[in-house]
Short mmCIF file of C-alpha atoms in Angstrom, two decimals:
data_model
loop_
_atom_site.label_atom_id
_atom_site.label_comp_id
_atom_site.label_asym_id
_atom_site.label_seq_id
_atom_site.Cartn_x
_atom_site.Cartn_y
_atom_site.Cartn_z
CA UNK A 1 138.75 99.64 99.45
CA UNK A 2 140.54 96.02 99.52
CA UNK A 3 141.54 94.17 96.37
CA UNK A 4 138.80 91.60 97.07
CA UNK A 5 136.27 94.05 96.53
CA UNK A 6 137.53 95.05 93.34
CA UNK A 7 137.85 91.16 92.07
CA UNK A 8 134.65 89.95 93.56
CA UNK A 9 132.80 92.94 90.68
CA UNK A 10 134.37 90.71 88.04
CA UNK A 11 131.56 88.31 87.20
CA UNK A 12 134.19 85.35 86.10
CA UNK A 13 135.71 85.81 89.37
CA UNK A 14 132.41 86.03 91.12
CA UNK A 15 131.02 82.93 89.63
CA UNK A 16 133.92 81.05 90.39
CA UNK A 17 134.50 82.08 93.62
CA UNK A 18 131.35 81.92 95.03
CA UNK A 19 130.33 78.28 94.08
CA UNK A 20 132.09 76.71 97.44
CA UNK A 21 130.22 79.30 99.81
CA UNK A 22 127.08 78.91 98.10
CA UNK A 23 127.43 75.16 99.06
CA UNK A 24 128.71 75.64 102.41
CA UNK A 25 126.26 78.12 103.26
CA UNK A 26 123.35 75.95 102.22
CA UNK A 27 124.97 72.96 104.33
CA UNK A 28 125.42 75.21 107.31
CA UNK A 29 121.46 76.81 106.61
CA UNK A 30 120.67 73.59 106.50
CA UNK A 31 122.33 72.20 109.76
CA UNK A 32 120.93 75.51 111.93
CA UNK A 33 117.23 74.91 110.18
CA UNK A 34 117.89 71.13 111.82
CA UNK A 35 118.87 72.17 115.30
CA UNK A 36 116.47 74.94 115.44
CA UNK A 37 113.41 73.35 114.00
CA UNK A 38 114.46 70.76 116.74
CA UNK A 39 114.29 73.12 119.77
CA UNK A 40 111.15 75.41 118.39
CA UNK A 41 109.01 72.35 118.11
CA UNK A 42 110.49 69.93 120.91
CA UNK A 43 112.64 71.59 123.65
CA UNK A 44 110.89 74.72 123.87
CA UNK A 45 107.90 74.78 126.49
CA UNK A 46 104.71 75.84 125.26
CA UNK A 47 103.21 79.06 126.39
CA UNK A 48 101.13 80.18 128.94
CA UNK A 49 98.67 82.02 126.53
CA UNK A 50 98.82 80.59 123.33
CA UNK A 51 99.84 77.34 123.89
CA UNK A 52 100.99 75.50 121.14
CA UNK A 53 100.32 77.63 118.37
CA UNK A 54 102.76 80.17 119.36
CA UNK A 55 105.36 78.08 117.42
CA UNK A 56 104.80 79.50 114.24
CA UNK A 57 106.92 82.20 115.66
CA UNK A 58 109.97 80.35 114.21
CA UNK A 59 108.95 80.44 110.87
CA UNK A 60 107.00 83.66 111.12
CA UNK A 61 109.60 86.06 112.73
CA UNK A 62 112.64 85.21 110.95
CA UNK A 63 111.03 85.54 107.69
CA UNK A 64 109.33 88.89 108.32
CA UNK A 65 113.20 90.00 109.46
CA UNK A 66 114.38 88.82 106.10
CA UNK A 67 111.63 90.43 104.47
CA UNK A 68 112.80 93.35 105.11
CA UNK A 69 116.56 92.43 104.82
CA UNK A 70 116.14 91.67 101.79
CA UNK A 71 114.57 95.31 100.43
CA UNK A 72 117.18 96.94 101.94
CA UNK A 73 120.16 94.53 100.34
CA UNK A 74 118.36 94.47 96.68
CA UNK A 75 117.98 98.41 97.33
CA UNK A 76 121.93 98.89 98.43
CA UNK A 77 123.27 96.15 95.90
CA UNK A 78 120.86 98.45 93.17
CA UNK A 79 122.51 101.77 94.31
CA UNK A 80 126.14 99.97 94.14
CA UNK A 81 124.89 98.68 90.20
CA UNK A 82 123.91 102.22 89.46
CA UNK A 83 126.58 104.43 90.35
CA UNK A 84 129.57 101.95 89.87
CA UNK A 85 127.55 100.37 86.35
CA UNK A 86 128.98 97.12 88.52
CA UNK A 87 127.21 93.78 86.93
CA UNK A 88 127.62 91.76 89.75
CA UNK A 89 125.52 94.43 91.73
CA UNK A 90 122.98 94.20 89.49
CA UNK A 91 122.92 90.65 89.32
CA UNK A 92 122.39 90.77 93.02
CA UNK A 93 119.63 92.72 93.42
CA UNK A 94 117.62 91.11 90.50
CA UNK A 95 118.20 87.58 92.29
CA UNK A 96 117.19 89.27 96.07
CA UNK A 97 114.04 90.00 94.45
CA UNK A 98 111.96 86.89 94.61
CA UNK A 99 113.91 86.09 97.67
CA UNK A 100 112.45 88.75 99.47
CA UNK A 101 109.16 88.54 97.69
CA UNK A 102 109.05 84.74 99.02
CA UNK A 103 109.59 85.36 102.67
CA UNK A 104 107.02 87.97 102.79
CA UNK A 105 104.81 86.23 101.27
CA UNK A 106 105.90 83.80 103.61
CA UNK A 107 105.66 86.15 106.93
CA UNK A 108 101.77 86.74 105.49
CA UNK A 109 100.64 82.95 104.72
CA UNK A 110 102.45 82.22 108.53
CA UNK A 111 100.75 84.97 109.92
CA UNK A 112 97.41 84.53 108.71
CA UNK A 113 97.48 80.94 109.94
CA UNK A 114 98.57 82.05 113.11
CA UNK A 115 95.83 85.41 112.98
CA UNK A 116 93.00 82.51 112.87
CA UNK A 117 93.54 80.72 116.31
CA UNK A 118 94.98 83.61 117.84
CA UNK A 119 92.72 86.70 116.94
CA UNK A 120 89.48 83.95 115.43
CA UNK A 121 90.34 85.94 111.54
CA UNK A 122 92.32 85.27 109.18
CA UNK A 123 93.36 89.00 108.03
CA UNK A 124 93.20 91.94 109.93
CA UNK A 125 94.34 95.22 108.20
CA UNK A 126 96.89 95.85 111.50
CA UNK A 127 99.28 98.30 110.80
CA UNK A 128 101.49 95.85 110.33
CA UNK A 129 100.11 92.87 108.38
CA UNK A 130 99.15 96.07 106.05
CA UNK A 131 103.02 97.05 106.26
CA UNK A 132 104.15 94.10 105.27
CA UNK A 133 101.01 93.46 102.24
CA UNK A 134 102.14 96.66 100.91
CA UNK A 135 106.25 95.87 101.16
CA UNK A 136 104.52 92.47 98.79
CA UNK A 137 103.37 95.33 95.96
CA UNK A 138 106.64 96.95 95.79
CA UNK A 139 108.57 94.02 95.19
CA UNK A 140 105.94 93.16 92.68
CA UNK A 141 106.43 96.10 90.82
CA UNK A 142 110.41 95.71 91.05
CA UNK A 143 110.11 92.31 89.26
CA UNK A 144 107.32 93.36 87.09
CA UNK A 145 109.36 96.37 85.75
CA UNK A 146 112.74 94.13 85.47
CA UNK A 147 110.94 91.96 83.71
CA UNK A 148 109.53 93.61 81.47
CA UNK A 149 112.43 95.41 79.59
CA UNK A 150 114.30 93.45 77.56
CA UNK A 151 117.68 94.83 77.66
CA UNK A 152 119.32 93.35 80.96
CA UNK A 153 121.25 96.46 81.90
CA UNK A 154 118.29 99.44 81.30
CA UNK A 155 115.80 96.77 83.32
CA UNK A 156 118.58 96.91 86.34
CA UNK A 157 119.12 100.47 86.26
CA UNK A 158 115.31 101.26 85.72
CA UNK A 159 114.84 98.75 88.48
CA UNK A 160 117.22 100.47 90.61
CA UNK A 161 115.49 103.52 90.43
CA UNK A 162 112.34 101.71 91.49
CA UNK A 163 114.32 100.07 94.37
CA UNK A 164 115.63 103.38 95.81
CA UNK A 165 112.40 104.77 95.50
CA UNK A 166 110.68 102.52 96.86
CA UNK A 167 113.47 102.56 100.22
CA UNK A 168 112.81 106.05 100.52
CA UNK A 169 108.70 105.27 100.91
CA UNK A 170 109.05 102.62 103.29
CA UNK A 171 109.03 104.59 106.50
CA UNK A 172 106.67 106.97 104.51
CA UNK A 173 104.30 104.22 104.26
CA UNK A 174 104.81 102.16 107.60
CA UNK A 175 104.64 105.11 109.54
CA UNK A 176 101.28 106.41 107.51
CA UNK A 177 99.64 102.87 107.82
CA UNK A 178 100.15 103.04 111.45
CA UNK A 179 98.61 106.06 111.85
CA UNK A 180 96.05 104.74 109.95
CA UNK A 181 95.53 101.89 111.74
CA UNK A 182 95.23 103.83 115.29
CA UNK A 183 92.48 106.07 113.92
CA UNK A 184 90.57 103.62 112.86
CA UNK A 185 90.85 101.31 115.10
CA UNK A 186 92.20 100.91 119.05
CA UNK A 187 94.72 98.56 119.67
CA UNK A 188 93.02 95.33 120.07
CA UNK A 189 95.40 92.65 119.14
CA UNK A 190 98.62 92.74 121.00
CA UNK A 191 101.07 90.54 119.34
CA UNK A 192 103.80 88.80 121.82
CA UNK A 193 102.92 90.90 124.55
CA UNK A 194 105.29 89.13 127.11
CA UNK A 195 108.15 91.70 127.78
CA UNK A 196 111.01 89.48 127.66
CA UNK A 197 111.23 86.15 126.00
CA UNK A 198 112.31 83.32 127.91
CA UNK A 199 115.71 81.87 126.74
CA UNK A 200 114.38 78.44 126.28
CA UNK A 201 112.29 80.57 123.48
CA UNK A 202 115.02 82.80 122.00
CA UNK A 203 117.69 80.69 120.93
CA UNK A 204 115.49 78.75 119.16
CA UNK A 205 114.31 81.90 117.47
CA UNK A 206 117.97 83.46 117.01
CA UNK A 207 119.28 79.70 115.49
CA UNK A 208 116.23 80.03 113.20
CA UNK A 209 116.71 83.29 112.13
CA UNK A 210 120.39 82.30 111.67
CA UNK A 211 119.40 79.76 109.18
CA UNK A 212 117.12 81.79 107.24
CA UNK A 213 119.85 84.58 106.65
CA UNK A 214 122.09 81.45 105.33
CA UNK A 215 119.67 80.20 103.39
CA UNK A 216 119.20 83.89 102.07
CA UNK A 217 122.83 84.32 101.11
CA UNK A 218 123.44 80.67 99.87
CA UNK A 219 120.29 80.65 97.18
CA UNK A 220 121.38 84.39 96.44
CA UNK A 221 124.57 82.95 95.54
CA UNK A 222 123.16 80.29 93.53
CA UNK A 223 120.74 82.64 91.23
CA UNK A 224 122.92 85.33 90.85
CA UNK A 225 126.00 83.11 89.68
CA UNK A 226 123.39 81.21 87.33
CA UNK A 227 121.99 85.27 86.15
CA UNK A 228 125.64 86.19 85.38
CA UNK A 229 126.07 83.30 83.69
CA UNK A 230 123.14 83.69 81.31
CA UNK A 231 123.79 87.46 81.05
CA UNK A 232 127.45 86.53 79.93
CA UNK A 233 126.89 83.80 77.71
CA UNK A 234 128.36 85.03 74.77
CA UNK A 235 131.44 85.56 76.86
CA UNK A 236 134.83 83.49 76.33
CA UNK A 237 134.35 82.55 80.41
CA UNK A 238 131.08 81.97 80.05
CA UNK A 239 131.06 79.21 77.30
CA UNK A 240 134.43 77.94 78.77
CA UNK A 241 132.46 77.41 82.44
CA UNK A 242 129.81 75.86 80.52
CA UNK A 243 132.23 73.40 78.80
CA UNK A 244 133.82 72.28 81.98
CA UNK A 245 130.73 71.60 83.86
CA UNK A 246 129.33 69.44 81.24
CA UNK A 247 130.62 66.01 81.09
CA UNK B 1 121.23 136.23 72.41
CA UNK B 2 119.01 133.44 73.95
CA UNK B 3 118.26 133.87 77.31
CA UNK B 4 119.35 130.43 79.04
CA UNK B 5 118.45 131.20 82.62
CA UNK B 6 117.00 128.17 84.67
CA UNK B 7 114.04 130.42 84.94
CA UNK B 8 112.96 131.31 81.75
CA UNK B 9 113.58 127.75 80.69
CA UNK B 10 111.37 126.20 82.76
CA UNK B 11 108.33 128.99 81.59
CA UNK B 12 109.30 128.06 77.78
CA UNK B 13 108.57 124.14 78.93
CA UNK B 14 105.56 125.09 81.01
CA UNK B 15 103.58 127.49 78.11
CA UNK B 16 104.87 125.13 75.66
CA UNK B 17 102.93 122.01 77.37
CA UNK B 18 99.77 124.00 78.58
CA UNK B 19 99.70 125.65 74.96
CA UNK B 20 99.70 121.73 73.63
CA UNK B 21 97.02 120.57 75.75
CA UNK B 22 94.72 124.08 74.80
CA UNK B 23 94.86 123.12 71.41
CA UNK B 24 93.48 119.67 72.03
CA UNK B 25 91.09 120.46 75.15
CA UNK B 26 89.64 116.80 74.52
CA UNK B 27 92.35 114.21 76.04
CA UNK B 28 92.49 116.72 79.31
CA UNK B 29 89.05 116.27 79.42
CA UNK B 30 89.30 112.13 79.60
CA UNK B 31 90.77 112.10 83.65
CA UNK B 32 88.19 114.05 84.59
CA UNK B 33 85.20 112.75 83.27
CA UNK B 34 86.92 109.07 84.14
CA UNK B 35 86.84 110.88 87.68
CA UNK B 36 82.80 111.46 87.49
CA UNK B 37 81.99 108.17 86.07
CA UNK B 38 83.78 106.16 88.46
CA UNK B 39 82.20 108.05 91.11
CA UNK B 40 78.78 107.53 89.67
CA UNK B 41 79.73 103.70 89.62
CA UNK B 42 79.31 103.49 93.42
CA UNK B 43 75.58 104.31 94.26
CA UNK B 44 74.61 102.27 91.57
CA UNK B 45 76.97 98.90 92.73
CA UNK B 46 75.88 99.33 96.38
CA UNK B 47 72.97 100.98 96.35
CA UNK B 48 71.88 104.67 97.34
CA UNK B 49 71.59 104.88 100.68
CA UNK B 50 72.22 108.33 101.90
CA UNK B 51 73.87 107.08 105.11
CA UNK B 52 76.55 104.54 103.59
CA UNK B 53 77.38 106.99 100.54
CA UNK B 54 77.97 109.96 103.25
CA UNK B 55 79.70 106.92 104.96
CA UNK B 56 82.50 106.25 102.07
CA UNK B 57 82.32 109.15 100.31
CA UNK B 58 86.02 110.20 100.60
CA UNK B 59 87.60 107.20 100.21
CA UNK B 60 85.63 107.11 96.73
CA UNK B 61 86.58 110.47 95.83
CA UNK B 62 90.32 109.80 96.62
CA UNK B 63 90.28 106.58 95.29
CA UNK B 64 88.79 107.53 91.85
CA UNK B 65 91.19 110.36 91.84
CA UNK B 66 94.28 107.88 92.43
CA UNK B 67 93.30 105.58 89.13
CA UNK B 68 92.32 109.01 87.28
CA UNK B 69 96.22 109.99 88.08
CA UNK B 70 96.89 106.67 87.25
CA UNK B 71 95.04 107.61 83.64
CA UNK B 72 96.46 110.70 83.32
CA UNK B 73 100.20 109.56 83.68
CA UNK B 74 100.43 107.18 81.04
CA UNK B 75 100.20 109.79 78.33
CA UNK B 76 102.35 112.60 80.29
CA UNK B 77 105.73 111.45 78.57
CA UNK B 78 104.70 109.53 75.51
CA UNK B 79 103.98 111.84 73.11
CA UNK B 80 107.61 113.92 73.77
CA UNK B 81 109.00 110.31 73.90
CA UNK B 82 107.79 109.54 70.41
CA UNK B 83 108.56 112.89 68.82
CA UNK B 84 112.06 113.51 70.20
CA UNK B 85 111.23 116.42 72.06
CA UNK B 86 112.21 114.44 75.46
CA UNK B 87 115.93 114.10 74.00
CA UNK B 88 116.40 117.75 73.02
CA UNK B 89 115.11 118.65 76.72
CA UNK B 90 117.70 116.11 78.27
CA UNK B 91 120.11 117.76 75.50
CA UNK B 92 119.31 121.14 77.08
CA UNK B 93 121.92 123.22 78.87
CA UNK B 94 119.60 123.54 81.99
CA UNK B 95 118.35 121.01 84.53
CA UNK B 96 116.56 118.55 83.77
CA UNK B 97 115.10 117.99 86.56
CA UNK B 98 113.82 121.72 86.48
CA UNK B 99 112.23 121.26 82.92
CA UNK B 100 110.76 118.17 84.11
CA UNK B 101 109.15 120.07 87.11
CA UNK B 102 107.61 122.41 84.69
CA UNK B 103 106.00 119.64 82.37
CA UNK B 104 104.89 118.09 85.37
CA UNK B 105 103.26 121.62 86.59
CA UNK B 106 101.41 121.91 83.28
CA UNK B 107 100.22 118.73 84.01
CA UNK B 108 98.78 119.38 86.99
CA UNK B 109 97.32 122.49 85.95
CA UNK B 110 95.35 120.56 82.78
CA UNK B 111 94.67 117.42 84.55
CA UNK B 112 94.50 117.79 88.59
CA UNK B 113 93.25 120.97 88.87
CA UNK B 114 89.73 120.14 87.23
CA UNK B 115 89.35 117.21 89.66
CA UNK B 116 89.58 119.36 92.50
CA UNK B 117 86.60 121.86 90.82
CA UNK B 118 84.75 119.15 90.25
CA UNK B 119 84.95 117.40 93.51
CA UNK B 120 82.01 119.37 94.92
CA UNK B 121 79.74 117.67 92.71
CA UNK B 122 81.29 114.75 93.16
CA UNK B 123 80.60 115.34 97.50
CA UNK B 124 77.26 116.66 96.76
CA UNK B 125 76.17 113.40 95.07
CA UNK B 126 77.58 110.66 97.37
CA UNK B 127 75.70 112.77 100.05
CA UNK B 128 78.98 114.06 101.68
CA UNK B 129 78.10 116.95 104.11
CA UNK B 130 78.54 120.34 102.43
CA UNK B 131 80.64 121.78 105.54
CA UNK B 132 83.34 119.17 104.99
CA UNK B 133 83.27 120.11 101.67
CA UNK B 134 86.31 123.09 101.70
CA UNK B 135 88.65 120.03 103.34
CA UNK B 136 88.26 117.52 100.69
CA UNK B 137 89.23 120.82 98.14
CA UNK B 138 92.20 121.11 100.81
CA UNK B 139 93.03 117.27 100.58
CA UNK B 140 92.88 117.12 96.99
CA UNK B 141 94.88 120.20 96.23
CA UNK B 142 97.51 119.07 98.74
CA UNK B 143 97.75 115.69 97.95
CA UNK B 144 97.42 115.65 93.77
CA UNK B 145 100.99 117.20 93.41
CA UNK B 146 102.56 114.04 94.95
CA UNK B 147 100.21 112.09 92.92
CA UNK B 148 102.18 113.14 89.72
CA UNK B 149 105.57 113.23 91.21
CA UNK B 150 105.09 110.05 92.31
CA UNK B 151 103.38 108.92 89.21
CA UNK B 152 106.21 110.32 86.77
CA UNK B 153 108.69 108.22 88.25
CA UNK B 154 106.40 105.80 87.27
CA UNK B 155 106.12 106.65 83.73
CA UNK B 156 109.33 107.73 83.06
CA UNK B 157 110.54 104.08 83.97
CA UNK B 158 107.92 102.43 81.60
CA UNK B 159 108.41 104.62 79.19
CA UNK B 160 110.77 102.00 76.94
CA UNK B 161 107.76 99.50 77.64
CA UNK B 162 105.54 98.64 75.11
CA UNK B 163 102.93 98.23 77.16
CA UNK B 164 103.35 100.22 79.79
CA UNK B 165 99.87 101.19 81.21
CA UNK B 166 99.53 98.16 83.55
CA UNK B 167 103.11 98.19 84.79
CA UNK B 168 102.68 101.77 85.86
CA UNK B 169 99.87 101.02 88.17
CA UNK B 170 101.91 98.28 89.58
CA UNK B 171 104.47 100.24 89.69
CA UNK B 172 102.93 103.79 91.48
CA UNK B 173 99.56 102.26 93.27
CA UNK B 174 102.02 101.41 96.22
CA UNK B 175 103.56 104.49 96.49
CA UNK B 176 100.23 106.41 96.80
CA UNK B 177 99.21 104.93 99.51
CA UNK B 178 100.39 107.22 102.33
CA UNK B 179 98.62 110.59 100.00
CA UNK B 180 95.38 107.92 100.18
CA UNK B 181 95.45 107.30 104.03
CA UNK B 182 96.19 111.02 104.96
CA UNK B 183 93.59 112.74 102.06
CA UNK B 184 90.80 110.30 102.80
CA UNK B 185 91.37 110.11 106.54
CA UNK B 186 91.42 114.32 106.60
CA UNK B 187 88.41 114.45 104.48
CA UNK B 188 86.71 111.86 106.80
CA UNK B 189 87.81 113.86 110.20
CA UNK B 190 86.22 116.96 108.27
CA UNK B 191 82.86 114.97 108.09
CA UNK B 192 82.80 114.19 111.38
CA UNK B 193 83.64 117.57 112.26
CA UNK B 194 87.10 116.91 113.67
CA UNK B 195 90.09 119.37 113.05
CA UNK B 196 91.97 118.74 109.62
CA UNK B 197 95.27 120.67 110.58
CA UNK B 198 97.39 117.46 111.49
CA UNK B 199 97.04 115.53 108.43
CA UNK B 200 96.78 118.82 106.04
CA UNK B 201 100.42 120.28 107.06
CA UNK B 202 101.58 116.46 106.39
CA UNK B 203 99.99 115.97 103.30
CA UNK B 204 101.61 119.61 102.61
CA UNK B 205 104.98 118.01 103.65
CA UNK B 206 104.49 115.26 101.45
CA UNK B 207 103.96 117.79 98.50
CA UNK B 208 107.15 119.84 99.38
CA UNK B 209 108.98 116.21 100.28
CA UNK B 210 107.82 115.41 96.33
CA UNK B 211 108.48 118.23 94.16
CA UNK B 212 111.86 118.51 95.55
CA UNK B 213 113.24 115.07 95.12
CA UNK B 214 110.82 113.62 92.50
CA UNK B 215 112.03 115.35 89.22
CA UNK B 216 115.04 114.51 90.06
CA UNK B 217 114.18 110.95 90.14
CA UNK B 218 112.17 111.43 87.09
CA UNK B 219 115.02 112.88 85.45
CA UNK B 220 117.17 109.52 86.19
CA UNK B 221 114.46 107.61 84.97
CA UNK B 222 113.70 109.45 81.56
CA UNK B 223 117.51 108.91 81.11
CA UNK B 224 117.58 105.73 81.44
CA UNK B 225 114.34 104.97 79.14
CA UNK B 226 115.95 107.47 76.50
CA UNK B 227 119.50 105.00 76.31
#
């Protein structure tokens, strides 16, 4: 493995290094969020079906993407913190948590509003509005049970546990609630049922999703240099980093 | 000479624990008669009518058997926790994981198995038809074990907690959710007189899927809460 790798586990190092791309990755989330808010709401046509209201998609589908990103990087950054006992892992999957948490609460709130012109409700349990509900409790329980043990490094490992757990139920439970979902009831929504999106459509979508994954990374940055920070505190570094950012 | 095969380990863990709960028949009494009372809650919250009881009677059952588990699994650790006994087990020269398996077999004997003889009762007064009644045995017996695998990873990671009944529901509600889907979905095909096979063999895989890789799991959690 490269040095880099081995430097960037050093939480001085890490809190450091990463205070430049945490800012550049916020101005570049920010620029892509501009451009592509831009040409969801104003250069892309509206379509044939749904009109208007289909723009939600460029909230809506980049945060349901992250939502899942973000289980399986707090899940793989927990892993890392457990078998390496690496800090800055840990620190990493504690901050993905409300990240991920947000956007699908996010993907839920967007889809709901979109559920009520579109299907006339605003929740259906769909396999996949139940999917993502669900994916909602297990980050729950990951911050509930980090939260709730005092000692920083037992709450990440515990955690982890939970985490791996719970990545090893996901297809277990999306693949369950589907079936579910078919017995119950037929298929009567279809969701985006056009084959192929029309470019005008897509890079919109793709410069969106862009600037959600930077906005992922650059607030991940932020809250898990600000965790280390507080875990470290009565560190030399620590108090020294403290000192020279207060004037 | 001790004997310190894998085998006769985990039957010193298992009679140890079933021994334990013989001598104080009362607390593996409590899931079960949680199980009848929040069954008997139903019919009098929505009112008797022999069609809608028939209607929802599985997804009762299964659902009162979840938050029994859910009951049951907050006390399977604590006690050994408290005592010490949970150390000299992780102390142990074998696995474990495989001593873990055999607490959590005890367990199931004393607290799951009664919920499955008792489910008949249970059928018989939310009006559930008495042919179906063999499948929702099947669904219960199939699907409990993954109940308490799942549910000891649960409570082996709250264990440090203080209060730790609360968190574990967060914690293993989720997780149950496919046994819930497949045991109350079987159980309902068996009422309307549909074949049971499908979801049977995968609630079967589930078990086998759980009592492989859940002590192990359980194990990593227990060491973590013993630190």
């Amino acid at each position: 493995m490269p040095v880099w790798f081995y430097r960037l586990s050093s939480p001085p190092y890490f809190y450091t290094r990463c205070k430049p791309w945490a800012r550049w990755l916020g101005a570049v989330s920010g620029a892509a969020m501009i451009v592509g808010l831009f040409g969801a709401l104003v250069l892309a046509p509206p379509d044939y079906q749904q009109g208007e209201s289909y723009r939600i998609i460029y909230v809506h589908v980049p945060a349901a993407w992250m939502s899942l990103f973000a289980y399986v990087f707090m899940a793989t950054t927990a892993a890392i913190g457990l078998i390496w006992r690496i800090k800055v892992a840990e620190c990493l999957a504690r901050s993905a948590a409300p990240l991920g948490a947000s956007f699908t609460f996010l993907t839920l709130a967007t889809g709901s509003l979109w559920g009520k012109p579109m299907w006339g409700t605003w929740w259906v349990w769909d396999a996949r509005l139940t999917s993502e509900l669900l994916l909602l409790f297990l980050y729950m329980g990951y911050m509930a049970l980090n939260s709730a043990i005092d000692d920083p490094r037992r709450a990440a490992r515990a955690s982890g546990v939970l985490a791996l757990v719970g990545v090893v139920n996901i297809p277990v439970i999306h693949y369950s609630v589907e079936w579910w979902s078919t017995l119950h009831q037929g298929p009567t929504i279809t969701r985006l049922d056009a084959p192929a999106i029309h470019l005008s459509m897509l890079v919109p979508l793709l410069l969106m999703a862009f600037a959600f994954t930077t906005y992922f990374c650059a607030v991940l940055l932020l809250r898990t240099r600000y965790e280390l920070l507080s875990r470290e505190r009565h560190t030399e570094w620590a108090k020294r980093a403290v000192r020279e950012a207060s004037p | 000479m001790p004997d310190h095969s894998p085998g006769s380990a985990f039957a010193a863990v298992l009679v140890r624990d079933l021994r334990l709960h013989a001598r104080s028949p009362g607390d593996a009494a409590n899931p079960v008669l949680f199980l009848v009372m929040v069954t008997a809650l139903f019919p009098l919250a929505i009112g008797a009518s022999t069609e809608v009881l028939a209607r929802i009677a599985p997804g009762i059952i299964w659902v009162a058997a979840l938050l029994s588990s859910i009951l049951s699994m907050d006390t399977v650790f604590r006690a050994d926790f408290e005592d010490g006994t949970l150390e000299q087990l992780a102390l142990a020269p074998s696995p474990l994981a495989l001593l873990i398996l055999a607490k959590l077999a005890a367990h199931w004997l004393v607290t799951a198995l009664p919920l499955i003889l008792v489910s008949p009762l249970l059928a018989l007064w939310m009006h559930f038809p008495a042919t179906a009644i063999p499948a929702l045995m099947a669904t219960l017996a199939l699907g409990t074990p993954v109940l308490s695998g799942v549910g000891a990873i649960a409570a082996a990671l709250t264990l440090g907690v203080g209060r730790g009944g609360a968190l574990l529901a967060l914690l293993a509600l989720p997780l149950y959710v496919p046994v819930l889907i497949f045991g109350a979905g079987a159980a309902d095909a068996a009422a309307s007189g549909l074949s049971v096979s499908g979801p049977l063999q995968l609630l079967g895989a589930m078990t086998l899927f759980t009592i492989t890789l859940a002590p192990i799991a359980v194990a990593a959690g227990l060491r973590i809460s013993l630190d």
